[in-house]
Each structure stands twice: as C-alpha cells, then as structure tokens.
C-alpha cells in the first residue's frame, strides 16, 4: 500500500518565477492538505482540498493556489516567488466521512518537496 | 495558535524509556491528542492518538491524565533512530480540522 507521494523532491527557482508541486494521496484517501515548513519551524497549514474544492485556508496570500483532480491527487501552485517562499512543502492525506470511527481521519504526511528560491 | 505546550528539548539514553510530556489544559471534549514525529528533513510521521483512554501500538504508548489536561508519549526502548522532533497536537477527529503544529520537543537519544 503506497503512502503519500510528492514530486519533485527538490526544486530550485528564482524570484518571480512560478512553481507547481504535486501530491498523490495514500490509497483510499480523498482529502489533501498542504503545509509549508520553514527551516527550524513547525509546519504551517496552507489549505485543504476535498471533492476538488478548497474548503479551508490558512493565512497565506493568493499567490498560493491549488487544485485537486478527480483521482484525488493535488497540485500546489505558487506564483511570483519570493525568497521567503523557500521551505519544505508537505502534503498530507486523510479520509473524509468517518467522523468518530476508526483512524481514517488521521492525516498522513508525504516526504515533502524542498523548494529553494534564489 | 497551537493548543499544546511541550519542553523544547530532551535527552534519553539508548535502550531506556523516553517519556515526552505535553500540556493541553484547554482541550475540548471532542478533541483528540495526536502525536507525530519528524526526523530531520523528512515528512512528519504519525505515531499514535487517543481521546481519554491510554493507547498502545507498535511504536509507542500514550498516557492521558484523567482530566485530559496533559499526556505523555512513551517510547519504551529508545534507539538512535528515535532522535527526532516530536509534536503533540490537539484536534477534533475530522478531516476538516487542520493540524496545527507547535514547536515540538527535540528528542536526542544518546548512545
């Protein structure tokens, strides 16, 4: 059973460029959340996708956008990159709809994509 | 903001039990205690979660106080590979509830 996978593993961009990061959820999961982790800090929630729609968003500007596909995979797009966008970007998947039962609501994280903006 | 407080760092001798404390005095009745750990530059790894009863799995044990205001994660026989940052998180058990990370506890297992 494959876990959460992310691509690419590493990426280098320059200021002002745009980047797309990809995430495939754990088998059977339908919800994808994205997090940003700056060096030395805990992950910060960016947004969450369910049924191909963004349903919750953290304190991130509109330069950060996303998409979820019918197969539940997801993309994170960042426009007009800033030096401060350099971070580890994490994707987490979970299963909606099992409130109060089992462990389906637990979020499982991928290995992350390390983005460096020069 | 994170709803938990943890010591910033701890040491543990290899082979001994590592006991990682967490305070969550404002926890609500429908909120669970989750533990994750993050080994350097990797994604957070789910360890265990619980509501009010003590829980045990192949990785660790979770002890939650009767008033649910604090908990302890126990790694029974710490190894060097357990060196990581450990995050204690309080959240409702729905996919809708995002995971809010605090700074965590940096555990160093010493040979």
Short mmCIF file of C-alpha atoms in Angstrom, two decimals:
data_model
loop_
_atom_site.label_atom_id
_atom_site.label_comp_id
_atom_site.label_asym_id
_atom_site.label_seq_id
_atom_site.Cartn_x
_atom_site.Cartn_y
_atom_site.Cartn_z
CA UNK A 1 0.00 0.00 0.00
CA UNK A 2 1.70 3.17 -1.21
CA UNK A 3 1.78 6.05 1.19
CA UNK A 4 1.59 9.72 0.30
CA UNK A 5 3.97 10.60 -2.52
CA UNK A 6 5.20 14.02 -3.62
CA UNK A 7 7.13 15.31 -6.58
CA UNK A 8 9.64 16.66 -7.19
CA UNK A 9 11.80 16.00 -4.14
CA UNK A 10 13.88 19.14 -4.63
CA UNK A 11 13.42 22.27 -6.72
CA UNK A 12 15.38 25.47 -7.31
CA UNK A 13 13.66 28.57 -8.68
CA UNK A 14 14.44 32.27 -8.94
CA UNK A 15 12.43 35.18 -7.60
CA UNK A 16 9.34 35.99 -9.63
CA UNK A 17 9.01 32.55 -11.15
CA UNK A 18 6.08 30.19 -10.69
CA UNK A 19 6.21 26.64 -9.32
CA UNK A 20 3.89 23.63 -9.25
CA UNK A 21 4.23 20.87 -6.70
CA UNK A 22 2.38 17.56 -6.91
CA UNK A 23 0.92 15.15 -4.38
CA UNK A 24 -0.65 11.71 -4.64
CA UNK A 25 -2.64 10.74 -1.55
CA UNK A 26 -2.48 7.47 0.32
CA UNK A 27 -4.61 4.78 -1.29
CA UNK A 28 -8.25 5.19 -0.28
CA UNK A 29 -7.87 8.78 0.91
CA UNK A 30 -9.90 11.61 -0.61
CA UNK A 31 -8.74 14.73 1.24
CA UNK A 32 -5.45 16.53 0.71
CA UNK A 33 -3.92 19.24 2.91
CA UNK A 34 -0.82 21.30 2.15
CA UNK A 35 1.65 22.69 4.68
CA UNK A 36 4.71 24.93 4.49
CA UNK A 37 7.63 24.31 6.82
CA UNK A 38 10.35 26.94 7.04
CA UNK A 39 13.72 25.91 8.39
CA UNK A 40 13.65 25.35 12.14
CA UNK A 41 9.87 25.79 12.47
CA UNK A 42 6.85 23.54 12.62
CA UNK A 43 4.68 23.04 9.54
CA UNK A 44 2.10 25.76 8.83
CA UNK A 45 -1.25 24.93 7.24
CA UNK A 46 -1.78 26.39 3.75
CA UNK A 47 -5.11 24.90 2.58
CA UNK A 48 -7.14 21.73 2.25
CA UNK A 49 -8.91 20.18 -0.74
CA UNK A 50 -11.90 17.88 -0.71
CA UNK A 51 -14.18 16.98 -3.62
CA UNK A 52 -11.98 19.08 -5.90
CA UNK A 53 -12.67 22.26 -3.93
CA UNK A 54 -10.69 24.29 -1.44
CA UNK A 55 -12.66 24.13 1.78
CA UNK A 56 -10.28 25.61 4.33
CA UNK A 57 -7.36 28.00 4.07
CA UNK A 58 -4.62 29.20 6.39
CA UNK A 59 -3.02 32.63 6.50
CA UNK A 60 -1.34 32.53 3.10
CA UNK A 61 -1.66 35.06 0.24
CA UNK A 62 -3.48 34.43 -3.01
CA UNK A 63 -0.14 33.68 -4.68
CA UNK A 64 -0.66 30.22 -3.21
CA UNK A 65 -3.32 28.27 -5.05
CA UNK A 66 -4.16 24.66 -5.56
CA UNK A 67 -6.16 22.10 -7.38
CA UNK A 68 -7.50 18.64 -6.73
CA UNK A 69 -8.19 16.18 -9.52
CA UNK A 70 -10.92 13.53 -9.78
CA UNK A 71 -8.41 10.86 -8.74
CA UNK A 72 -7.83 12.88 -5.51
CA UNK A 73 -4.28 13.88 -6.39
CA UNK A 74 -3.46 17.52 -5.87
CA UNK A 75 -1.22 20.35 -7.01
CA UNK A 76 0.10 23.36 -5.14
CA UNK A 77 0.94 26.40 -7.26
CA UNK A 78 2.93 29.39 -6.06
CA UNK A 79 3.18 32.47 -8.27
CA UNK A 80 5.64 35.36 -8.13
CA UNK A 81 8.04 33.50 -5.89
CA UNK A 82 9.75 35.36 -3.06
CA UNK A 83 12.92 34.43 -1.23
CA UNK A 84 10.76 33.77 1.84
CA UNK A 85 8.91 31.02 0.00
CA UNK A 86 11.96 28.80 0.39
CA UNK A 87 10.74 25.92 2.55
CA UNK A 88 9.78 22.28 2.76
CA UNK A 89 6.28 21.84 1.33
CA UNK A 90 4.34 18.97 2.81
CA UNK A 91 1.25 17.22 1.60
CA UNK A 92 -0.98 15.21 3.94
CA UNK A 93 -3.91 12.99 3.04
CA UNK A 94 -6.86 11.70 5.02
CA UNK A 95 -10.27 10.12 4.52
CA UNK A 96 -13.41 12.20 4.95
CA UNK A 97 -16.67 10.97 6.31
CA UNK A 98 -15.69 8.66 9.12
CA UNK A 99 -16.31 11.02 11.99
CA UNK A 100 -15.96 9.25 15.31
CA UNK A 101 -14.90 5.95 13.83
CA UNK A 102 -11.62 4.22 13.02
CA UNK A 103 -8.45 6.06 12.20
CA UNK A 104 -9.48 7.30 8.81
CA UNK A 105 -9.37 10.92 9.81
CA UNK A 106 -5.70 10.78 10.74
CA UNK A 107 -3.58 12.85 8.37
CA UNK A 108 -0.63 11.02 6.88
CA UNK A 109 2.22 13.11 5.51
CA UNK A 110 4.38 12.71 2.45
CA UNK A 111 8.16 13.19 2.36
CA UNK A 112 7.85 16.77 1.16
CA UNK A 113 9.28 18.91 -1.62
CA UNK A 114 12.25 21.12 -0.73
CA UNK A 115 11.92 24.44 -2.59
CA UNK A 116 14.80 26.89 -2.76
CA UNK A 117 14.16 30.36 -4.19
CA UNK A 118 17.25 32.30 -5.25
CA UNK B 1 -2.05 29.01 17.67
CA UNK B 2 -1.02 25.61 18.96
CA UNK B 3 -3.13 24.38 21.86
CA UNK B 4 -0.28 22.45 23.46
CA UNK B 5 2.95 23.16 25.31
CA UNK B 6 5.98 20.87 25.25
CA UNK B 7 9.54 21.16 26.55
CA UNK B 8 11.80 22.36 23.74
CA UNK B 9 14.33 19.56 24.12
CA UNK B 10 15.04 16.31 25.96
CA UNK B 11 17.79 13.70 26.12
CA UNK B 12 17.35 9.97 26.61
CA UNK B 13 19.88 7.17 26.93
CA UNK B 14 19.70 4.48 24.27
CA UNK B 15 17.70 1.49 25.48
CA UNK B 16 15.88 3.45 28.15
CA UNK B 17 12.28 4.61 28.03
CA UNK B 18 11.71 8.10 26.64
CA UNK B 19 8.83 9.93 28.31
CA UNK B 20 7.72 13.03 26.42
CA UNK B 21 5.23 15.27 28.25
CA UNK B 22 2.58 17.53 26.76
CA UNK B 23 0.21 20.02 28.37
CA UNK B 24 -3.16 20.74 26.76
CA UNK B 25 -5.17 22.40 29.52
CA UNK B 26 -7.77 23.91 27.15
CA UNK B 27 -8.64 20.68 25.35
CA UNK B 28 -12.31 20.31 24.43
CA UNK B 29 -14.44 17.23 24.93
CA UNK B 30 -14.41 16.29 21.24
CA UNK B 31 -10.69 16.84 20.73
CA UNK B 32 -8.15 14.07 20.48
CA UNK B 33 -4.46 14.10 21.35
CA UNK B 34 -2.27 13.21 18.37
CA UNK B 35 1.47 12.63 18.28
CA UNK B 36 3.69 12.94 15.24
CA UNK B 37 7.44 12.92 14.91
CA UNK B 38 9.71 14.38 12.28
CA UNK B 39 13.15 13.07 11.58
CA UNK B 40 15.42 15.67 10.06
CA UNK B 41 14.23 16.88 6.64
CA UNK B 42 11.56 14.19 6.32
CA UNK B 43 7.77 14.49 6.46
CA UNK B 44 6.04 14.15 9.85
CA UNK B 45 5.29 10.55 10.80
CA UNK B 46 2.06 9.67 12.60
CA UNK B 47 2.72 7.85 15.88
CA UNK B 48 -0.46 7.48 17.91
CA UNK B 49 -3.61 9.26 19.03
CA UNK B 50 -6.14 8.98 21.84
CA UNK B 51 -9.24 10.55 23.38
CA UNK B 52 -9.22 9.65 27.07
CA UNK B 53 -8.08 6.07 27.41
CA UNK B 54 -4.45 5.05 27.32
CA UNK B 55 -3.39 3.72 23.94
CA UNK B 56 -0.55 1.48 22.78
CA UNK B 57 0.67 0.45 19.37
CA UNK B 58 3.85 -0.99 17.91
CA UNK B 59 5.60 2.36 18.09
CA UNK B 60 4.63 3.87 21.43
CA UNK B 61 2.22 4.24 24.34
CA UNK B 62 0.08 7.26 25.08
CA UNK B 63 -0.92 8.03 28.63
CA UNK B 64 -3.65 10.68 29.06
CA UNK B 65 -4.47 12.03 32.52
CA UNK B 66 -7.98 11.60 33.84
CA UNK B 67 -8.74 15.33 33.49
CA UNK B 68 -7.28 15.18 29.94
CA UNK B 69 -5.21 18.30 30.55
CA UNK B 70 -1.92 16.57 29.91
CA UNK B 71 -0.46 13.46 28.33
CA UNK B 72 2.80 11.56 28.00
CA UNK B 73 4.17 9.75 24.97
CA UNK B 74 6.32 6.79 25.95
CA UNK B 75 8.89 5.18 23.69
CA UNK B 76 9.63 2.03 25.70
CA UNK B 77 13.15 1.30 24.44
CA UNK B 78 14.58 4.33 22.68
CA UNK B 79 17.05 3.78 19.85
CA UNK B 80 19.24 6.23 17.97
CA UNK B 81 16.68 6.19 15.15
CA UNK B 82 14.13 7.73 17.54
CA UNK B 83 16.09 11.00 17.53
CA UNK B 84 13.56 13.46 16.08
CA UNK B 85 11.26 16.39 16.83
CA UNK B 86 8.07 15.14 18.49
CA UNK B 87 4.87 17.11 18.06
CA UNK B 88 1.89 16.85 20.39
CA UNK B 89 -1.28 18.10 18.69
CA UNK B 90 -4.86 18.56 19.81
CA UNK B 91 -7.56 18.41 17.17
CA UNK B 92 -11.07 17.22 16.51
CA UNK B 93 -11.23 13.90 14.73
CA UNK B 94 -12.44 15.10 11.37
CA UNK B 95 -10.56 15.61 8.16
CA UNK B 96 -11.89 19.17 8.20
CA UNK B 97 -9.81 20.06 11.23
CA UNK B 98 -6.34 21.14 10.14
CA UNK B 99 -3.30 20.04 12.06
CA UNK B 100 -1.74 22.94 14.00
CA UNK B 101 1.87 22.29 14.87
CA UNK B 102 3.70 23.92 17.76
CA UNK B 103 7.49 23.93 18.05
CA UNK B 104 7.55 20.36 19.44
CA UNK B 105 10.18 18.61 21.57
CA UNK B 106 13.56 17.80 20.08
CA UNK B 107 14.47 14.38 21.46
CA UNK B 108 18.10 13.30 21.33
CA UNK B 109 18.82 9.64 22.03
CA UNK B 110 22.34 9.31 23.33
CA UNK B 111 24.47 6.16 22.91
#
